[in-house]
Amino acid sequence: MNNIWGDMSQYNPVTWHWVIAVYLFLAGLSAGSLLIAIAMRWVKGDREESPVLKAAALIAPVAICLGMLCLVVDLTRPFHFWLILVNYNFTSVMSIGVLALLVFIPLTFLYALVVFRGQLATIGLGFLQGLADVLNGLRKPIETLLFALAVIVGAYTGFLISAMNIYPMLNTAILPALFLVSGISAGAAANAVVALLLFRTPAHDHELGRMHGIELPVVGIEMLFLFMLFCGLYFKGGAAAAALASLTTGTWAAVFWTLVVAVGFGVPLLSLLLPAQQRHGKGVMLLGALCSLTGVLALRHFILYAGQSYLG
């Protein structure tokens, strides 16, 4: 920290707390799960609903709604949250993000109707069958719009905190890209967990195997963006370089090296070194996915808390 007068421990520069970190995680998770599932569907040209797509269609609306609940609870006046829905300032990152979310959230529910249209009657939602059939006829434009909005929502979480220009670790252009990629990593992991546990998909399922294979390049890109973030701080010098102390001292250094690097990156990458039969076992896949989710959640906390602890 910048010790200008006395001991800085008497001050608390953190204004955004764990609730916001959880919101950032859930929003990225919602967007990332859809991005990877829809992309895989397009590449393969599937006409049937794969377990991965079903998992994403379920995760996306649930995660984003829980995230919005966190955001509303954190407001000073939570019952006045509706004001941001009717007052827009298009020079504000938050206003642009809210507008994207206003379209993204209902679209995730409509897309879930399309994906689960064959099971609506069995879960007591048969009265929505007609709507689901109509939406299925518009599937391509819905998927295209949803994919674009998912990119915006995933990156928006990074833009939101990068606008805090008094914090050198947060005020960097790399954060939106880092949050988007880490959201895709979390989304893939969550898709695997839900597909394996809820939809009882065999661990050797081809779709799960393809998604598992994407993990290495995604984690590699995520690590590259983190390296670029820290290099940028170092070469800026001054208060920005001082923020690198968050990697070597204090609680958040332990969080970064233990939960982000060792658990979030290390365990999934080490699992790729196992023989193919073991690597695609249910236990190994669940362990790797849960570790990825833990790492991304810890990364959100590290960036938010360590970033706010060092003023420019």
Tab-separated table of C-alpha atoms in Angstrom:
chain	number	residue	atom	x	y	z
A	1	MET	CA	0.000	0.000	0.000
A	2	ASN	CA	0.984	3.657	-0.178
A	3	ASN	CA	1.946	4.545	3.393
A	4	ILE	CA	1.598	8.302	3.237
A	5	TRP	CA	0.895	8.954	6.904
A	6	GLY	CA	0.965	6.365	9.657
A	7	ASP	CA	-0.178	2.775	9.432
A	8	MET	CA	-2.515	2.110	6.496
A	9	SER	CA	-4.149	-0.740	8.418
A	10	GLN	CA	-6.357	1.889	10.101
A	11	TYR	CA	-8.033	2.474	6.715
A	12	ASN	CA	-10.270	0.090	4.793
A	13	PRO	CA	-10.213	0.874	1.068
A	14	VAL	CA	-12.481	-2.074	0.192
A	15	THR	CA	-15.951	-0.878	-0.783
A	16	TRP	CA	-17.095	-3.845	-2.909
A	17	HIS	CA	-17.181	-7.040	-0.841
A	18	TRP	CA	-17.702	-10.782	-1.322
A	19	VAL	CA	-21.313	-10.400	-2.467
A	20	ILE	CA	-20.083	-8.527	-5.545
A	21	ALA	CA	-17.379	-11.163	-6.122
A	22	VAL	CA	-20.072	-13.864	-6.075
A	23	TYR	CA	-22.184	-11.807	-8.496
A	24	LEU	CA	-19.227	-11.449	-10.866
A	25	PHE	CA	-18.656	-15.211	-10.651
A	26	LEU	CA	-22.298	-16.152	-11.273
A	27	ALA	CA	-22.714	-13.740	-14.195
A	28	GLY	CA	-19.566	-15.090	-15.838
A	29	LEU	CA	-20.688	-18.662	-15.135
A	30	SER	CA	-24.086	-18.052	-16.752
A	31	ALA	CA	-22.561	-16.508	-19.859
A	32	GLY	CA	-19.714	-19.026	-20.121
A	33	SER	CA	-21.939	-22.105	-19.836
A	34	LEU	CA	-24.058	-20.924	-22.782
A	35	LEU	CA	-21.106	-19.796	-24.882
A	36	ILE	CA	-19.367	-23.157	-24.804
A	37	ALA	CA	-22.563	-25.221	-25.190
A	38	ILE	CA	-23.945	-23.229	-28.129
A	39	ALA	CA	-20.533	-23.101	-29.824
A	40	MET	CA	-20.209	-26.877	-29.532
A	41	ARG	CA	-23.708	-27.326	-30.964
A	42	TRP	CA	-22.896	-25.114	-33.952
A	43	VAL	CA	-19.593	-26.846	-34.653
A	44	LYS	CA	-21.108	-30.310	-34.498
A	45	GLY	CA	-24.359	-29.321	-36.222
A	46	ASP	CA	-26.473	-31.180	-33.660
A	47	ARG	CA	-30.212	-31.508	-34.137
A	48	GLU	CA	-30.711	-33.278	-30.816
A	49	GLU	CA	-30.321	-31.710	-27.392
A	50	SER	CA	-27.023	-32.899	-25.910
A	51	PRO	CA	-26.532	-33.274	-22.125
A	52	VAL	CA	-24.064	-30.372	-22.233
A	53	LEU	CA	-26.629	-28.098	-23.889
A	54	LYS	CA	-29.323	-29.153	-21.425
A	55	ALA	CA	-26.955	-28.413	-18.553
A	56	ALA	CA	-26.178	-24.950	-19.946
A	57	ALA	CA	-29.867	-24.180	-20.559
A	58	LEU	CA	-30.523	-24.959	-16.904
A	59	ILE	CA	-27.441	-23.285	-15.422
A	60	ALA	CA	-27.649	-19.999	-17.340
A	61	PRO	CA	-30.999	-18.637	-16.061
A	62	VAL	CA	-30.482	-19.956	-12.523
A	63	ALA	CA	-26.948	-18.549	-12.177
A	64	ILE	CA	-27.743	-15.111	-13.597
A	65	CYS	CA	-30.857	-14.732	-11.416
A	66	LEU	CA	-28.901	-15.684	-8.295
A	67	GLY	CA	-26.211	-13.221	-9.355
A	68	MET	CA	-28.737	-10.414	-9.779
A	69	LEU	CA	-30.148	-11.244	-6.345
A	70	CYS	CA	-26.649	-10.772	-4.888
A	71	LEU	CA	-26.360	-7.426	-6.666
A	72	VAL	CA	-29.733	-6.193	-5.382
A	73	VAL	CA	-29.000	-7.328	-1.805
A	74	ASP	CA	-25.725	-5.367	-1.863
A	75	LEU	CA	-27.478	-2.118	-2.749
A	76	THR	CA	-27.875	0.495	-0.018
A	77	ARG	CA	-31.565	0.683	-0.911
A	78	PRO	CA	-32.382	-2.735	-2.389
A	79	PHE	CA	-36.052	-1.936	-2.939
A	80	HIS	CA	-35.082	0.947	-5.224
A	81	PHE	CA	-33.196	-1.308	-7.643
A	82	TRP	CA	-35.858	-0.719	-10.314
A	83	LEU	CA	-34.612	2.861	-10.787
A	84	ILE	CA	-31.561	1.626	-12.697
A	85	LEU	CA	-33.925	-0.205	-15.050
A	86	VAL	CA	-35.628	3.008	-16.174
A	87	ASN	CA	-32.778	5.533	-15.990
A	88	TYR	CA	-29.987	4.998	-18.505
A	89	ASN	CA	-26.693	6.761	-19.025
A	90	PHE	CA	-24.997	5.279	-22.078
A	91	THR	CA	-21.626	6.661	-20.994
A	92	SER	CA	-21.871	4.384	-17.947
A	93	VAL	CA	-20.613	0.799	-18.122
A	94	MET	CA	-23.213	-0.226	-15.547
A	95	SER	CA	-26.125	1.151	-17.598
A	96	ILE	CA	-24.948	-0.656	-20.740
A	97	GLY	CA	-24.537	-3.861	-18.744
A	98	VAL	CA	-28.011	-3.554	-17.217
A	99	LEU	CA	-29.521	-3.083	-20.673
A	100	ALA	CA	-27.751	-6.216	-21.933
A	101	LEU	CA	-28.931	-8.160	-18.876
A	102	LEU	CA	-32.525	-7.024	-19.409
A	103	VAL	CA	-32.492	-8.858	-22.742
A	104	PHE	CA	-30.176	-11.704	-21.747
A	105	ILE	CA	-32.104	-12.886	-18.671
A	106	PRO	CA	-35.535	-13.472	-20.267
A	107	LEU	CA	-33.831	-14.922	-23.345
A	108	THR	CA	-32.124	-17.583	-21.200
A	109	PHE	CA	-35.545	-18.714	-19.944
A	110	LEU	CA	-36.990	-18.791	-23.453
A	111	TYR	CA	-34.015	-20.795	-24.684
A	112	ALA	CA	-34.482	-23.259	-21.826
A	113	LEU	CA	-38.049	-23.795	-23.087
A	114	VAL	CA	-36.655	-24.642	-26.521
A	115	VAL	CA	-34.033	-27.060	-25.207
A	116	PHE	CA	-36.435	-28.837	-22.821
A	117	ARG	CA	-39.482	-28.708	-25.095
A	118	GLY	CA	-39.586	-32.510	-25.233
A	119	GLN	CA	-39.819	-32.807	-21.423
A	120	LEU	CA	-42.269	-29.984	-20.629
A	121	ALA	CA	-45.261	-32.291	-20.162
A	122	THR	CA	-43.378	-34.593	-17.790
A	123	ILE	CA	-42.353	-31.713	-15.483
A	124	GLY	CA	-45.832	-30.151	-15.343
A	125	LEU	CA	-45.194	-27.360	-17.867
A	126	GLY	CA	-47.167	-28.816	-20.761
A	127	PHE	CA	-49.160	-25.587	-21.076
A	128	LEU	CA	-45.963	-23.965	-22.434
A	129	GLN	CA	-45.580	-26.527	-25.234
A	130	GLY	CA	-47.106	-24.264	-27.890
A	131	LEU	CA	-44.776	-21.398	-26.998
A	132	ALA	CA	-41.775	-23.744	-27.003
A	133	ASP	CA	-42.672	-25.034	-30.476
A	134	VAL	CA	-42.988	-21.483	-31.828
A	135	LEU	CA	-39.644	-20.511	-30.292
A	136	ASN	CA	-38.018	-23.606	-31.754
A	137	GLY	CA	-38.861	-22.276	-35.210
A	138	LEU	CA	-36.855	-19.159	-34.315
A	139	ARG	CA	-34.008	-21.099	-32.762
A	140	LYS	CA	-31.170	-19.876	-34.968
A	141	PRO	CA	-31.759	-16.132	-34.411
A	142	ILE	CA	-32.398	-16.751	-30.695
A	143	GLU	CA	-29.113	-18.659	-30.360
A	144	THR	CA	-27.201	-16.015	-32.309
A	145	LEU	CA	-28.546	-13.177	-30.169
A	146	LEU	CA	-28.044	-15.154	-26.972
A	147	PHE	CA	-24.451	-15.986	-27.944
A	148	ALA	CA	-23.677	-12.302	-28.640
A	149	LEU	CA	-25.297	-11.218	-25.370
A	150	ALA	CA	-23.387	-13.904	-23.465
A	151	VAL	CA	-20.109	-12.449	-24.777
A	152	ILE	CA	-21.224	-8.982	-23.661
A	153	VAL	CA	-22.343	-10.158	-20.211
A	154	GLY	CA	-19.167	-12.196	-19.685
A	155	ALA	CA	-16.932	-9.260	-20.609
A	156	TYR	CA	-19.146	-6.693	-18.848
A	157	THR	CA	-18.249	-8.101	-15.437
A	158	GLY	CA	-14.637	-7.150	-16.153
A	159	PHE	CA	-15.522	-3.747	-17.602
A	160	LEU	CA	-17.610	-3.010	-14.499
A	161	ILE	CA	-14.716	-3.141	-12.063
A	162	SER	CA	-12.075	-1.905	-14.528
A	163	ALA	CA	-13.933	1.432	-14.471
A	164	MET	CA	-12.722	1.925	-10.863
A	165	ASN	CA	-9.776	4.069	-11.941
A	166	ILE	CA	-8.321	4.749	-8.492
A	167	TYR	CA	-7.244	1.107	-8.211
A	168	PRO	CA	-4.281	0.265	-10.504
A	169	MET	CA	-4.890	-3.497	-10.462
A	170	LEU	CA	-8.525	-3.040	-11.502
A	171	ASN	CA	-8.123	-0.175	-13.945
A	172	THR	CA	-6.702	-2.269	-16.781
A	173	ALA	CA	-8.068	-3.247	-20.180
A	174	ILE	CA	-7.120	-6.916	-19.704
A	175	LEU	CA	-9.792	-7.566	-17.051
A	176	PRO	CA	-12.780	-7.914	-19.436
A	177	ALA	CA	-10.893	-10.517	-21.488
A	178	LEU	CA	-9.681	-12.329	-18.358
A	179	PHE	CA	-13.189	-12.443	-16.879
A	180	LEU	CA	-14.705	-13.630	-20.162
A	181	VAL	CA	-12.228	-16.502	-20.524
A	182	SER	CA	-12.430	-17.508	-16.862
A	183	GLY	CA	-16.232	-17.423	-17.172
A	184	ILE	CA	-16.002	-19.870	-20.079
A	185	SER	CA	-13.758	-22.097	-17.930
A	186	ALA	CA	-16.303	-21.995	-15.086
A	187	GLY	CA	-19.176	-22.554	-17.515
A	188	ALA	CA	-17.562	-25.653	-18.991
A	189	ALA	CA	-16.914	-27.022	-15.505
A	190	ALA	CA	-20.483	-26.369	-14.359
A	191	ASN	CA	-21.869	-27.960	-17.534
A	192	ALA	CA	-19.828	-31.088	-16.804
A	193	VAL	CA	-20.990	-31.292	-13.179
A	194	VAL	CA	-24.686	-30.874	-14.052
A	195	ALA	CA	-24.503	-33.236	-17.039
A	196	LEU	CA	-22.802	-35.934	-14.964
A	197	LEU	CA	-24.904	-35.640	-11.814
A	198	LEU	CA	-28.327	-34.360	-12.867
A	199	PHE	CA	-28.651	-35.867	-16.338
A	200	ARG	CA	-26.633	-38.992	-15.432
A	201	THR	CA	-24.475	-38.673	-18.528
A	202	PRO	CA	-21.783	-41.378	-18.847
A	203	ALA	CA	-18.316	-40.004	-18.161
A	204	HIS	CA	-17.154	-41.365	-21.537
A	205	ASP	CA	-19.833	-39.359	-23.403
A	206	HIS	CA	-18.389	-37.841	-26.586
A	207	GLU	CA	-19.701	-34.329	-25.857
A	208	LEU	CA	-18.212	-34.319	-22.367
A	209	GLY	CA	-14.928	-35.545	-23.794
A	210	ARG	CA	-14.863	-32.735	-26.360
A	211	MET	CA	-15.637	-30.136	-23.710
A	212	HIS	CA	-12.979	-31.611	-21.412
A	213	GLY	CA	-10.482	-31.311	-24.265
A	214	ILE	CA	-11.164	-27.582	-24.572
A	215	GLU	CA	-10.022	-27.097	-20.979
A	216	LEU	CA	-6.291	-27.000	-21.738
A	217	PRO	CA	-6.375	-24.101	-24.260
A	218	VAL	CA	-8.906	-22.160	-22.142
A	219	VAL	CA	-6.792	-22.486	-18.989
A	220	GLY	CA	-3.696	-21.592	-21.025
A	221	ILE	CA	-5.333	-18.383	-22.280
A	222	GLU	CA	-6.528	-17.563	-18.763
A	223	MET	CA	-2.990	-17.948	-17.404
A	224	LEU	CA	-1.635	-15.827	-20.251
A	225	PHE	CA	-4.067	-12.998	-19.431
A	226	LEU	CA	-3.070	-13.143	-15.756
A	227	PHE	CA	0.595	-12.956	-16.754
A	228	MET	CA	-0.169	-9.940	-18.967
A	229	LEU	CA	-2.071	-8.284	-16.105
A	230	PHE	CA	0.852	-8.632	-13.699
A	231	CYS	CA	3.423	-7.614	-16.334
A	232	GLY	CA	1.381	-4.506	-17.083
A	233	LEU	CA	1.376	-3.559	-13.403
A	234	TYR	CA	5.125	-4.139	-13.118
A	235	PHE	CA	6.044	-2.002	-16.123
A	236	LYS	CA	3.680	0.810	-15.105
A	237	GLY	CA	5.751	1.261	-11.976
A	238	GLY	CA	4.776	3.358	-8.977
A	239	ALA	CA	1.509	2.443	-7.257
A	240	ALA	CA	0.716	-0.125	-9.968
A	241	ALA	CA	3.953	-2.026	-9.340
A	242	ALA	CA	3.358	-1.765	-5.584
A	243	ALA	CA	0.072	-3.645	-6.106
A	244	LEU	CA	2.128	-6.717	-7.050
A	245	ALA	CA	2.797	-7.122	-3.329
A	246	SER	CA	-0.630	-8.808	-3.277
A	247	LEU	CA	1.113	-11.837	-4.822
A	248	THR	CA	3.667	-12.221	-2.052
A	249	THR	CA	2.146	-10.923	1.191
A	250	GLY	CA	-1.082	-11.239	3.101
A	251	THR	CA	-4.193	-13.390	2.917
A	252	TRP	CA	-4.888	-12.764	-0.746
A	253	ALA	CA	-1.463	-13.985	-1.798
A	254	ALA	CA	-2.294	-17.308	-0.109
A	255	VAL	CA	-5.698	-17.352	-1.834
A	256	PHE	CA	-4.093	-16.738	-5.218
A	257	TRP	CA	-1.341	-19.348	-5.033
A	258	THR	CA	-3.393	-21.988	-3.224
A	259	LEU	CA	-6.923	-21.733	-4.642
A	260	VAL	CA	-6.381	-20.027	-7.995
A	261	VAL	CA	-3.076	-21.554	-9.117
A	262	ALA	CA	-2.747	-24.893	-7.275
A	263	VAL	CA	-6.435	-25.867	-7.142
A	264	GLY	CA	-7.966	-23.982	-10.065
A	265	PHE	CA	-5.171	-24.486	-12.588
A	266	GLY	CA	-3.015	-27.259	-11.162
A	267	VAL	CA	-5.518	-30.034	-10.464
A	268	PRO	CA	-7.376	-29.856	-13.826
A	269	LEU	CA	-4.099	-29.668	-15.752
A	270	LEU	CA	-2.543	-32.549	-13.838
A	271	SER	CA	-5.641	-34.650	-14.535
A	272	LEU	CA	-4.883	-34.309	-18.247
A	273	LEU	CA	-1.657	-36.241	-17.676
A	274	LEU	CA	-3.561	-39.324	-16.547
A	275	PRO	CA	-4.147	-42.228	-18.968
A	276	ALA	CA	-7.221	-41.678	-21.160
A	277	GLN	CA	-9.354	-44.249	-19.351
A	278	GLN	CA	-8.704	-42.637	-15.947
A	279	ARG	CA	-8.866	-39.099	-17.285
A	280	HIS	CA	-12.413	-39.663	-18.543
A	281	GLY	CA	-13.559	-41.366	-15.353
A	282	LYS	CA	-16.513	-39.769	-13.578
A	283	GLY	CA	-14.624	-39.098	-10.348
A	284	VAL	CA	-11.674	-37.443	-12.073
A	285	MET	CA	-13.931	-35.303	-14.269
A	286	LEU	CA	-16.013	-34.161	-11.291
A	287	LEU	CA	-12.904	-33.363	-9.251
A	288	GLY	CA	-11.375	-31.353	-12.090
A	289	ALA	CA	-14.621	-29.458	-12.715
A	290	LEU	CA	-15.138	-28.606	-9.038
A	291	CYS	CA	-11.528	-27.432	-8.770
A	292	SER	CA	-11.990	-25.215	-11.836
A	293	LEU	CA	-15.105	-23.662	-10.287
A	294	THR	CA	-13.255	-23.091	-7.009
A	295	GLY	CA	-10.363	-21.459	-8.845
A	296	VAL	CA	-12.566	-19.061	-10.822
A	297	LEU	CA	-14.534	-18.058	-7.702
A	298	ALA	CA	-11.253	-17.497	-5.823
A	299	LEU	CA	-9.894	-15.467	-8.761
A	300	ARG	CA	-12.904	-13.138	-8.623
A	301	HIS	CA	-12.328	-12.625	-4.897
A	302	PHE	CA	-8.588	-12.110	-5.333
A	303	ILE	CA	-8.983	-9.525	-8.103
A	304	LEU	CA	-11.721	-7.644	-6.244
A	305	TYR	CA	-10.169	-7.593	-2.771
A	306	ALA	CA	-6.471	-7.359	-3.641
A	307	GLY	CA	-7.307	-4.842	-6.363
A	308	GLN	CA	-9.117	-2.551	-3.923
A	309	SER	CA	-6.353	-2.816	-1.328
A	310	TYR	CA	-3.863	-0.786	-3.380
A	311	LEU	CA	-4.724	2.789	-4.330
A	312	GLY	CA	-3.215	4.663	-7.249
